[in-house]
Short mmCIF file of C-alpha atoms in Angstrom, two decimals:
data_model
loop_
_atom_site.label_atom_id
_atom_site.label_comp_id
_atom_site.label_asym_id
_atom_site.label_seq_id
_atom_site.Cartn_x
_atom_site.Cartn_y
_atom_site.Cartn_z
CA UNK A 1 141.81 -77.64 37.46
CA UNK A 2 138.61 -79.73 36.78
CA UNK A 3 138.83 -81.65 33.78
CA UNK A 4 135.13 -83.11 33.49
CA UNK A 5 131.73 -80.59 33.14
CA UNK A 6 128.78 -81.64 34.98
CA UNK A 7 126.91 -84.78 33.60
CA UNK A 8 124.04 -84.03 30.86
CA UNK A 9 120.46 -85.06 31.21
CA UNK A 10 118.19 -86.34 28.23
CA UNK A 11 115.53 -83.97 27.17
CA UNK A 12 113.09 -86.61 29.19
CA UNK A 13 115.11 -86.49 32.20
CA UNK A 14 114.67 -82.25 31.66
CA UNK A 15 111.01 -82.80 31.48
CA UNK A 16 110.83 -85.11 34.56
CA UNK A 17 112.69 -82.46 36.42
CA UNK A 18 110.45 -79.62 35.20
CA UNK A 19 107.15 -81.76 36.06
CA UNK A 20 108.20 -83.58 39.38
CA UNK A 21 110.53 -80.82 40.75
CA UNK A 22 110.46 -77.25 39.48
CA UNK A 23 106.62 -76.74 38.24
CA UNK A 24 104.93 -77.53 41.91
CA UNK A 25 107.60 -75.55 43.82
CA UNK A 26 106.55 -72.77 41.62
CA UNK A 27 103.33 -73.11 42.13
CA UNK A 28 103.22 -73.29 45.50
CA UNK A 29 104.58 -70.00 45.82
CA UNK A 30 107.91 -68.91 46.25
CA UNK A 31 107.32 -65.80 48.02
CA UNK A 32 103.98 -66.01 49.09
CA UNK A 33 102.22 -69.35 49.36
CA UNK A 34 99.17 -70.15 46.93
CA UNK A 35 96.65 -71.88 49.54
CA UNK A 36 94.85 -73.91 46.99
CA UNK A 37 97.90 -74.94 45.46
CA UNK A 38 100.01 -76.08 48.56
CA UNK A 39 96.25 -78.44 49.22
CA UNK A 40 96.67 -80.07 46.40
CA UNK A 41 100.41 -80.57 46.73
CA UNK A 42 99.56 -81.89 50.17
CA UNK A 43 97.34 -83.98 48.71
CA UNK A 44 99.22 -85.39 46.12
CA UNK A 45 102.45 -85.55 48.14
CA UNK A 46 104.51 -83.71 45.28
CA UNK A 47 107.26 -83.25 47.59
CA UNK A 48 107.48 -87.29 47.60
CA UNK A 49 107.29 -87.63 43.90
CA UNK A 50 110.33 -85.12 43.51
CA UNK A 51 112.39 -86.71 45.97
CA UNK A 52 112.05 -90.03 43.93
CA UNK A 53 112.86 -88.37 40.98
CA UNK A 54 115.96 -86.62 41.66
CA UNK A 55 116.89 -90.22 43.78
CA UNK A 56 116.72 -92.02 40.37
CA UNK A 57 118.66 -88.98 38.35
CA UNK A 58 121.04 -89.69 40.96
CA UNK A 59 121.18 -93.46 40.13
CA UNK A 60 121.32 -92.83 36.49
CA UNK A 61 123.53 -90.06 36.32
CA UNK A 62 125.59 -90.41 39.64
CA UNK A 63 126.90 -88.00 41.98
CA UNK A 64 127.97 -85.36 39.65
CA UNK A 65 126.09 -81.77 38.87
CA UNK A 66 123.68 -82.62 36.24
CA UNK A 67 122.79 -79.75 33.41
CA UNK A 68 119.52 -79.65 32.43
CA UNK A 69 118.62 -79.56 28.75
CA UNK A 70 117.04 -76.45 28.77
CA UNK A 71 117.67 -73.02 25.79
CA UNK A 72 119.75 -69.95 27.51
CA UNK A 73 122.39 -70.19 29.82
CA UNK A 74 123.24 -73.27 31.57
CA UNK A 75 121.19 -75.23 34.88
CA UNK A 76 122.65 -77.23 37.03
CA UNK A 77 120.75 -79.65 40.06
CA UNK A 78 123.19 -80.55 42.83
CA UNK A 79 123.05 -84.33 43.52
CA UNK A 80 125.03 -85.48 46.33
CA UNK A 81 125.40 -83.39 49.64
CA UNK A 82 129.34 -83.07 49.18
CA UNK A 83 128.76 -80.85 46.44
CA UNK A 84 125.61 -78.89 47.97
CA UNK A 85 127.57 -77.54 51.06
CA UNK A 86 131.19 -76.73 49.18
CA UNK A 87 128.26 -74.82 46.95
CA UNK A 88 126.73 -73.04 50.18
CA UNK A 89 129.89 -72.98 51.60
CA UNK A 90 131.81 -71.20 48.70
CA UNK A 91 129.04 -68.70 48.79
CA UNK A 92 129.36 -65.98 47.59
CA UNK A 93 132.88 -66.39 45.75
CA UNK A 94 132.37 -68.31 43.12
CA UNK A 95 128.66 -68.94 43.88
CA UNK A 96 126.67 -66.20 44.02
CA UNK A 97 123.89 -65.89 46.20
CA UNK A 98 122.24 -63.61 44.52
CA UNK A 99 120.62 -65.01 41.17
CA UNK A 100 119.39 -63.15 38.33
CA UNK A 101 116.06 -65.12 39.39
CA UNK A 102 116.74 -64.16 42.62
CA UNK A 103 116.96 -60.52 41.89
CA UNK A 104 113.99 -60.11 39.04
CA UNK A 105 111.44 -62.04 42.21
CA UNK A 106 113.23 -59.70 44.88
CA UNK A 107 112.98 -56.31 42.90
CA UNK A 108 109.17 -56.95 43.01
CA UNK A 109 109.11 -55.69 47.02
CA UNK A 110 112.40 -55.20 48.66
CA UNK A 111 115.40 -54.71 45.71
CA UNK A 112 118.14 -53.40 48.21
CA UNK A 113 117.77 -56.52 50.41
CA UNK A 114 121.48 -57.61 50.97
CA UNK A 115 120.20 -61.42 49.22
CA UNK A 116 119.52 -59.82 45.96
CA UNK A 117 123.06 -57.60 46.11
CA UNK A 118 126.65 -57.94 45.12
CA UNK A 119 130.14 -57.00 45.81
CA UNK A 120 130.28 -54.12 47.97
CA UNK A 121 126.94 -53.42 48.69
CA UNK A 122 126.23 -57.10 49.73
CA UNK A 123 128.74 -57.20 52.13
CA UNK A 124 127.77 -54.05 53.85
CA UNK A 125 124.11 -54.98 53.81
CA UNK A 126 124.52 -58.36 55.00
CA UNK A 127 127.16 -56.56 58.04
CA UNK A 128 123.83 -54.44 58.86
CA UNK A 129 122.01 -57.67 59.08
CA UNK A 130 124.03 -59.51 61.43
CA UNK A 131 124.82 -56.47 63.34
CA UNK A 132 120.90 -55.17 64.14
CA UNK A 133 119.92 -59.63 64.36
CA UNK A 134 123.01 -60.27 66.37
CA UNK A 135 123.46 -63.65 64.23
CA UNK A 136 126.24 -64.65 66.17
CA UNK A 137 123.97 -64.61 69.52
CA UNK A 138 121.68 -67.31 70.34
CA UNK A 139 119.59 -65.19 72.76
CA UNK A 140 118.97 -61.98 71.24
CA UNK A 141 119.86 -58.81 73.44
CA UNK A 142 116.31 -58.09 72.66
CA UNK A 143 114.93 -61.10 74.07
CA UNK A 144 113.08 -60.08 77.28
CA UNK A 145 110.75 -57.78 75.35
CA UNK A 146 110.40 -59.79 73.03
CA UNK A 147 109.12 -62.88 74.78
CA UNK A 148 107.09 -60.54 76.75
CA UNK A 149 105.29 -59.68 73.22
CA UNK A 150 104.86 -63.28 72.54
CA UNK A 151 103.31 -64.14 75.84
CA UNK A 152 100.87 -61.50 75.67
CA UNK A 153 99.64 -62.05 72.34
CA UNK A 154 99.60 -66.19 72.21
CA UNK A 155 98.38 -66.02 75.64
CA UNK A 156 94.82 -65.45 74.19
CA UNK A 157 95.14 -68.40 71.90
CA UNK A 158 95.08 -70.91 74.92
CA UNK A 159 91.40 -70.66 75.00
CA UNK A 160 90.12 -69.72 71.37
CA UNK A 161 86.76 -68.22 71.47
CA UNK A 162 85.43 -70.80 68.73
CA UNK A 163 86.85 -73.85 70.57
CA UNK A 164 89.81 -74.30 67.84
CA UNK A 165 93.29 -73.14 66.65
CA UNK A 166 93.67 -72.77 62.99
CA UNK A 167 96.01 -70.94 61.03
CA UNK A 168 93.63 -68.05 60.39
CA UNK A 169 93.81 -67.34 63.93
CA UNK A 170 97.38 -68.06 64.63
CA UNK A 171 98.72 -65.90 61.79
CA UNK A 172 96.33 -63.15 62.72
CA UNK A 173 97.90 -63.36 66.30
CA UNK A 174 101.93 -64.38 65.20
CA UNK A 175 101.59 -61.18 62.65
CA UNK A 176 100.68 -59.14 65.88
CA UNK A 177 103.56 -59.99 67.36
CA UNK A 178 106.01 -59.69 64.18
CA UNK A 179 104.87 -56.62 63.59
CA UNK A 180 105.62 -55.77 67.30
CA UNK A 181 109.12 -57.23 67.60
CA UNK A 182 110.41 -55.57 64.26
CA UNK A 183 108.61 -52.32 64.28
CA UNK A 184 107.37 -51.51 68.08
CA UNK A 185 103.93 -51.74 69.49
CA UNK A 186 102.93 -48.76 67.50
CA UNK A 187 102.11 -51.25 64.14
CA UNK A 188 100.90 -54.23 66.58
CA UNK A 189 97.49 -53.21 64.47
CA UNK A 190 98.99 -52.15 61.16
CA UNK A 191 97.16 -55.14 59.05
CA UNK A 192 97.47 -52.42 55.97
CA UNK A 193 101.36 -52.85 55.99
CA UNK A 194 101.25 -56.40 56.37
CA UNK A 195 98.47 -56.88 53.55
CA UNK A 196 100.48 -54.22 51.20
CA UNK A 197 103.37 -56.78 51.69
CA UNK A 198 101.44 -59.77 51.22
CA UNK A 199 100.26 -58.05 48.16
CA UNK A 200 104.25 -57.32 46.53
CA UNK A 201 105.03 -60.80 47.69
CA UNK A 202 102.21 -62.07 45.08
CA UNK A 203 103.56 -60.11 42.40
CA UNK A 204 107.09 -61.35 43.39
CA UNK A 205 105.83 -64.97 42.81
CA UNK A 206 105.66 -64.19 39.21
CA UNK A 207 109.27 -62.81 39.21
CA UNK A 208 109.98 -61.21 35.29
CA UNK A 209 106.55 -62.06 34.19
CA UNK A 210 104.47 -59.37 35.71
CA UNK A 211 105.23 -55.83 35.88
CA UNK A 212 106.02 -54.37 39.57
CA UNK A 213 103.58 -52.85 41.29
CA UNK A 214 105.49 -49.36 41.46
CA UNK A 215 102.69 -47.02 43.25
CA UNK A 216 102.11 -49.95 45.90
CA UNK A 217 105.80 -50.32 46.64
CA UNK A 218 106.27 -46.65 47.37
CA UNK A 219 103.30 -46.77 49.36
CA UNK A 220 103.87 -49.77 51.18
CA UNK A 221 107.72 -48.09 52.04
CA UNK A 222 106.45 -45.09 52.93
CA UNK A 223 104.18 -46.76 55.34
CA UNK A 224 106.98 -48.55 56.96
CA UNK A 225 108.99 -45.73 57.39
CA UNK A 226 106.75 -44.17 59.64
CA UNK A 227 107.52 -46.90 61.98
CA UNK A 228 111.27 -47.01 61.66
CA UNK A 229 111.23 -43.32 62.06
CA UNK A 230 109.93 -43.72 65.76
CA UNK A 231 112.96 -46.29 66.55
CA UNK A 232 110.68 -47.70 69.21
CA UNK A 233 112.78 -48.85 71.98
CA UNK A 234 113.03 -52.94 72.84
CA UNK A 235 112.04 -53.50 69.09
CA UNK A 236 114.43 -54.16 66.35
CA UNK A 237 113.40 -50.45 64.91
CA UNK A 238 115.59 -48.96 67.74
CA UNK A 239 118.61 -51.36 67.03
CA UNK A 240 118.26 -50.18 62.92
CA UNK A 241 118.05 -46.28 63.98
CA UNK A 242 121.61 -46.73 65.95
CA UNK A 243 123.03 -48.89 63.07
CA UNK A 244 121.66 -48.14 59.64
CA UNK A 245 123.63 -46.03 56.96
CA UNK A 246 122.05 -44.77 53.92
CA UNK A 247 124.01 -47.39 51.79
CA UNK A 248 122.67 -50.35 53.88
CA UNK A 249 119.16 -49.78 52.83
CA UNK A 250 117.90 -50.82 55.82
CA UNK A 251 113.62 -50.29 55.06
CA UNK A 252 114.62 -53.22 52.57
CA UNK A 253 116.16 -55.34 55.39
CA UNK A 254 113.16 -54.75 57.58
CA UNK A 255 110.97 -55.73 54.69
CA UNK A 256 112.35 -59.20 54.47
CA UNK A 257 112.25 -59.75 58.09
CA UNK A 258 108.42 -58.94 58.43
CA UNK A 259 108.67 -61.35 55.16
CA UNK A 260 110.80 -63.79 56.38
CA UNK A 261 108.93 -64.23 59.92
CA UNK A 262 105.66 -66.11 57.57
CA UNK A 263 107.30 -69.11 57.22
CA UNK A 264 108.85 -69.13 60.54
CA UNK A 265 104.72 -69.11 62.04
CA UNK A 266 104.75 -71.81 59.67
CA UNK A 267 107.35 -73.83 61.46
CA UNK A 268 105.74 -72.91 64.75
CA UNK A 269 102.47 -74.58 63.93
CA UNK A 270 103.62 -77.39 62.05
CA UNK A 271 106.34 -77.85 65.24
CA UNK A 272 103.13 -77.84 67.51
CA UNK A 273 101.55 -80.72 65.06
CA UNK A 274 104.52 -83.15 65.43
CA UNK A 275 104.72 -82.62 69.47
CA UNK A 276 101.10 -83.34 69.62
CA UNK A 277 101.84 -86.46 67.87
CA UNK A 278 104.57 -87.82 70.03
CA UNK A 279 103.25 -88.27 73.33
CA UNK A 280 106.73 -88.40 75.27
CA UNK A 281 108.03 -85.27 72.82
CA UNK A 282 105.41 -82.92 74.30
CA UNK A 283 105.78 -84.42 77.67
CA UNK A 284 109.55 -83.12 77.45
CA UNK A 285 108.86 -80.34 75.72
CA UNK A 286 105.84 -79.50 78.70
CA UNK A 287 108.47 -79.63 81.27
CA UNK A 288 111.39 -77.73 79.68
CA UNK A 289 108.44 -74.68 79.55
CA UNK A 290 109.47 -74.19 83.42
CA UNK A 291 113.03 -73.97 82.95
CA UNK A 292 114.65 -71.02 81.07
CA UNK A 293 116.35 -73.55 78.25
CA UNK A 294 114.79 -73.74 75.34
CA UNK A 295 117.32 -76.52 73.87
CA UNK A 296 114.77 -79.13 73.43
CA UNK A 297 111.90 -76.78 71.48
CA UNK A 298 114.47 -75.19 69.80
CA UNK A 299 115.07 -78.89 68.01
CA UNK A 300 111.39 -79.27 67.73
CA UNK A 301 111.38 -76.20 65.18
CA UNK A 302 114.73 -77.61 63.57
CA UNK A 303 113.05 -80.68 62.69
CA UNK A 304 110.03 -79.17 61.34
CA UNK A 305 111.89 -76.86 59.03
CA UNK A 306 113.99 -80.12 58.20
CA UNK A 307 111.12 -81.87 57.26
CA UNK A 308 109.31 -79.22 55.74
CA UNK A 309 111.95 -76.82 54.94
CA UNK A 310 110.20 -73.29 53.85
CA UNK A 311 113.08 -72.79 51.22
CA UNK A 312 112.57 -75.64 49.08
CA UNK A 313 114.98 -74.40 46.22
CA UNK A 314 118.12 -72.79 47.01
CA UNK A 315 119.78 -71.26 44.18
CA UNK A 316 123.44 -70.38 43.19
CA UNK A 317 124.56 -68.41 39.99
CA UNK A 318 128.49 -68.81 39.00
CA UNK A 319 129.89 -65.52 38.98
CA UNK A 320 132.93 -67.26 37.26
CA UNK A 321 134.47 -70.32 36.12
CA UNK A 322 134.23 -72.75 39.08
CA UNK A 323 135.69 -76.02 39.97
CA UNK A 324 133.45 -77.57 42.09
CA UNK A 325 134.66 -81.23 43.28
CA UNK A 326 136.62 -81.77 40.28
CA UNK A 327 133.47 -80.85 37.95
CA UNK A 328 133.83 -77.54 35.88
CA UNK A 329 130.63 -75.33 35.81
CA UNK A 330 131.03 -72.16 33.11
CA UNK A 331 130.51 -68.62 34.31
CA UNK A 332 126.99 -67.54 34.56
CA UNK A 333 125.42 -71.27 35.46
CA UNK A 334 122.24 -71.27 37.60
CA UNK A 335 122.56 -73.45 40.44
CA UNK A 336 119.95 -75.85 42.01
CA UNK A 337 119.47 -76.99 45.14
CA UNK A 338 116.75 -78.94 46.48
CA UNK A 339 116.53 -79.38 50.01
CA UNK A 340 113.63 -81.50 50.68
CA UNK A 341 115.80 -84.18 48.24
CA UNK A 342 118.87 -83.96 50.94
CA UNK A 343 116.52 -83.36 54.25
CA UNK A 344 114.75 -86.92 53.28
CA UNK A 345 116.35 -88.47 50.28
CA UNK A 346 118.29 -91.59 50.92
CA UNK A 347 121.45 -89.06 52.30
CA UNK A 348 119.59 -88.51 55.37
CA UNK A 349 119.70 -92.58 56.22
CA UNK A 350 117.24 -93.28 58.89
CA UNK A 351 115.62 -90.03 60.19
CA UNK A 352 114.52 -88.97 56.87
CA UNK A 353 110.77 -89.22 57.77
CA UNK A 354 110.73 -89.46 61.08
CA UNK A 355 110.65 -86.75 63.79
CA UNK A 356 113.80 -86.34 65.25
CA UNK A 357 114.11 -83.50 67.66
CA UNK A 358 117.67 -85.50 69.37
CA UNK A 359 119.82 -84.94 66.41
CA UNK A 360 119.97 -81.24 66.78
CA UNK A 361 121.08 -81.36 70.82
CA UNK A 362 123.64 -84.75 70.67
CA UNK A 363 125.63 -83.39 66.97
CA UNK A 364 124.55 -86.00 65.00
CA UNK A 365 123.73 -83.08 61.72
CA UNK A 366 127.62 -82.80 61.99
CA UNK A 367 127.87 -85.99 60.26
CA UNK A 368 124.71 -85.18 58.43
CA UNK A 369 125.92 -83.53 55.15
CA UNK A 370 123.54 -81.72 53.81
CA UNK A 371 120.90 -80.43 55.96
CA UNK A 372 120.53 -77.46 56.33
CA UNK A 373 117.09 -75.42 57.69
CA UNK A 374 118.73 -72.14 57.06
CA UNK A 375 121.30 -72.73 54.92
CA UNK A 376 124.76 -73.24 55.27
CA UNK A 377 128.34 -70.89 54.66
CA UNK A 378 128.12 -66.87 54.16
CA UNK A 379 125.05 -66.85 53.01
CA UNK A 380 123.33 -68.38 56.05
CA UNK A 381 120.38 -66.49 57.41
CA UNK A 382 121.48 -64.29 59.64
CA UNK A 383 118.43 -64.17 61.45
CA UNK A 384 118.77 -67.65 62.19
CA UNK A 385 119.57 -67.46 66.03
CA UNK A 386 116.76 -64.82 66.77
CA UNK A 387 114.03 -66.58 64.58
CA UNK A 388 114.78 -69.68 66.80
CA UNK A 389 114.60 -68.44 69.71
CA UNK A 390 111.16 -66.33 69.39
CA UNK A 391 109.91 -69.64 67.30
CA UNK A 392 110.68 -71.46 70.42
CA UNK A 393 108.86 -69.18 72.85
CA UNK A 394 105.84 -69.30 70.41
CA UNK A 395 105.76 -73.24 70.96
CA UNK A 396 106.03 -72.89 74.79
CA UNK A 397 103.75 -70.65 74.85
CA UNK A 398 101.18 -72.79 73.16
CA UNK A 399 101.61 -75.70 74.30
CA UNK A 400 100.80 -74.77 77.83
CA UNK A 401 97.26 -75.63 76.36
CA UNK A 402 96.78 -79.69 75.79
CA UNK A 403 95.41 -79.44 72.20
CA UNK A 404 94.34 -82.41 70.06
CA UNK A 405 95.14 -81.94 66.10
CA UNK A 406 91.81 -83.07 64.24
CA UNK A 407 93.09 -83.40 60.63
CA UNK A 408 95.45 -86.38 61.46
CA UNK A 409 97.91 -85.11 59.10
CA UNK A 410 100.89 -86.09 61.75
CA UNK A 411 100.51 -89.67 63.10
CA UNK A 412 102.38 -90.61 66.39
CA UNK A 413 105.06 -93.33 65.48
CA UNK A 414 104.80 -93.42 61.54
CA UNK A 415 106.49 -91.39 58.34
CA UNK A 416 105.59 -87.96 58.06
CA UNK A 417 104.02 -86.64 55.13
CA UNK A 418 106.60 -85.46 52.44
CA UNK A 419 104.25 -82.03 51.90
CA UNK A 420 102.17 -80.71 54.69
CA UNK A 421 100.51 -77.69 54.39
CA UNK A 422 99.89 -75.57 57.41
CA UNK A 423 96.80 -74.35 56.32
CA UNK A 424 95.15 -77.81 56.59
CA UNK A 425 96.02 -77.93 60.57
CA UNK A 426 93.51 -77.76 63.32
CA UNK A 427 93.94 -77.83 67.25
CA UNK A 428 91.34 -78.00 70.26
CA UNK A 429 91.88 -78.03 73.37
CA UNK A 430 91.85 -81.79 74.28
#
């Protein structure tokens, strides 16, 4: 049995934390990103400041859990990347994966969604997910039509009208072909659904603080079950009608997959940013575009979520007493994670800020404890193989285009930025 509870920070150390760490991830938007916040964040490079922070807690505290000095029940931040995968990996016995903060943000748009469930009707909902996703596959049965979708609506992006790429205009276009892959070419146009869901996501943000947006939800689901109704064959629709039981809730699985695909654009572009900045990346990524492996841009999205990972803060609640590495947490603790700090603190040695693509295709991650783009142990997305793969037909799509990036955000050959928001990228055709 554990013997020693987690080490105990000074109300200053709290305040740091809140300031450096939790504050701008909050206010860059959990669910939804704020645009004007995630600016300044790029500007200021907040991600950098919280990575130096939680590197000196580490130095002054050491390796173990440290519990912030906060009222209510306990909070714990996860300091060395032994303890953050047995955490992940331990999921969801004794670390629950779904979090009463978890659960009040959740509630706001999709509150059957097996992340924000227990027991029973976790396990079932998260056997839906892996089933319809095919988690364990790395090409999706699905993948023919779906690439087919891609092609057809990136293909247009080649040559933009206005003689440049931005994310307006990619996320208008990748939203067109979510929409498609998940629901069928009968909501390709559907903006309504997708701004209804942007709309929940923004109340979601807010988690307890603001009241849900009842009439909108029921319209927003009732929308969405027009499309699931017509099971539209090649899209993931048809895979839910022949899998789905009333107990799975599966309109609140699709919902976080049309959710979850945001970021993933995200990735895309910022993936297209740090090939245009390595010379002999895109070069090797350019020829693997004629072959039918997508290895190589496969690693190219890896290492942007690594670098910018789009789930900043992964959190664990105790659903008991747990030992973890010797330290004892009590039932009921809130557990931090903060990727960013283990994707380019000093535990990631010398690729922390620099583009990496190799590590993913020659199993160097295996001896890099703890990164993890998707997360790691039960609880890893199961959508991680298919979100991959149509990532990495996005990016060889697009870069059959030589674009120049005019912000200079991503420099060939130095550190990347510790924040980089998506919204600041620009492409023309070079």
């Amino acid at each position: 049995m554990a013997q020693r509870g987690p080490s105990r920070a000074t109300a200053g150390d709290t305040l740091a934390f809140a300031l450096d760490v939790a504050l701008p991830t909050l206010g860059k938007g959990v669910l939804i990103r704020r645009r004007s916040v995630l600016a300044l964040a790029d500007r200021m490079e907040t991600d950098a400041r919280a990575i130096r922070t939680l590197t000196r807690l580490r130095s002054t505290y050491g390796n173990r859990p440290l519990q912030l000095k906060l009222p209510g029940r306990p909070r714990v931040v996860i300091l060395s990347p032994e303890d953050a995968m047995e955490v992940l990996d331990n999921t969801s016995a004794p670390f629950m994966a779904a979090s009463d903060e978890k659960q009040s943000a959740l509630a706001h748009f999709e509150p059957g969604v097996s992340l924000a469930s227990r027991g029973a009707e976790r396990c079932n909902r998260r056997s839906f997910n892996e089933q319809v996703l095919a988690s364990e596959e790395v090409s999706h049965p699905c993948a023919a039509a779906f690439e087919a979708i891609i092609d057809d609506e990136l293909g247009p992006l080649l040559l933009p009208p206005d003689g440049r790429l931005d994310w307006d205009t990619f996320s208008e276009a990748w939203f067109r072909v979510v929409r498609r892959v998940v629901l069928g070419e009968g909501a390709r146009d559907d903006k309504k659904l997708s701004r209804q869901l942007a709309e929940l996501r923004k109340a979601a943000n807010w988690a307890f603080l603001r009241p849900r947006r009842k009439r909108l939800l029921k319209a927003f689901y009732r929308r969405l079950d027009t499309h699931l109704e017509r099971a539209e064959p090649g899209s993931l629709a048809s895979r839910v009608a022949a899998s789905a039981s009333p107990g799975d809730a599966p309109a609140h699985q699709v919902a976080h997959w049309l959710f979850a695909y945001d970021p993933a654009g995200m990735a895309v572009f910022r993936a297209l940013a740090l090939l245009r900045a390595d010379p002999e990346a895109y070069e090797r990524a350019r020829k693997e575009r004629a072959t039918e492996d997508l290895g190589y841009l496969r690693a190219c999205v890896m290492e942007s979520l690594r670098l910018w990972p789009t789930t900043p803060a992964i959190l664990r609640q105790t659903g008991e007493e747990a030992d973890l590495n010797g330290c004892a947490l009590v039932k009921d603790s809130g557990v931090i994670i903060f990727a960013p700090f283990f994707h380019r603190g000093p535990s990631a040695g010398d690729i922390a800020h620099r583009f990496a693509p190799e590590i993913w295709q020659d199993g160097q991650t295996v001896d890099q404890r703890g990164v993890f783009p998707f997360s790691a142990g039960p609880a890893r997305c199961p959508a991680r193989h298919l979100v991959l793969m149509t990532s990495a037909m996005a990016l060889r799509r697009l870069i059959e285009q030589q674009w120049r990036e005019e912000s200079g955000a991503v420099r060939a050959g130095g550190d990347m930025p510790a924040t980089l928001s998506p919204y600041r990228l620009t492409f023309r055709p070079a």
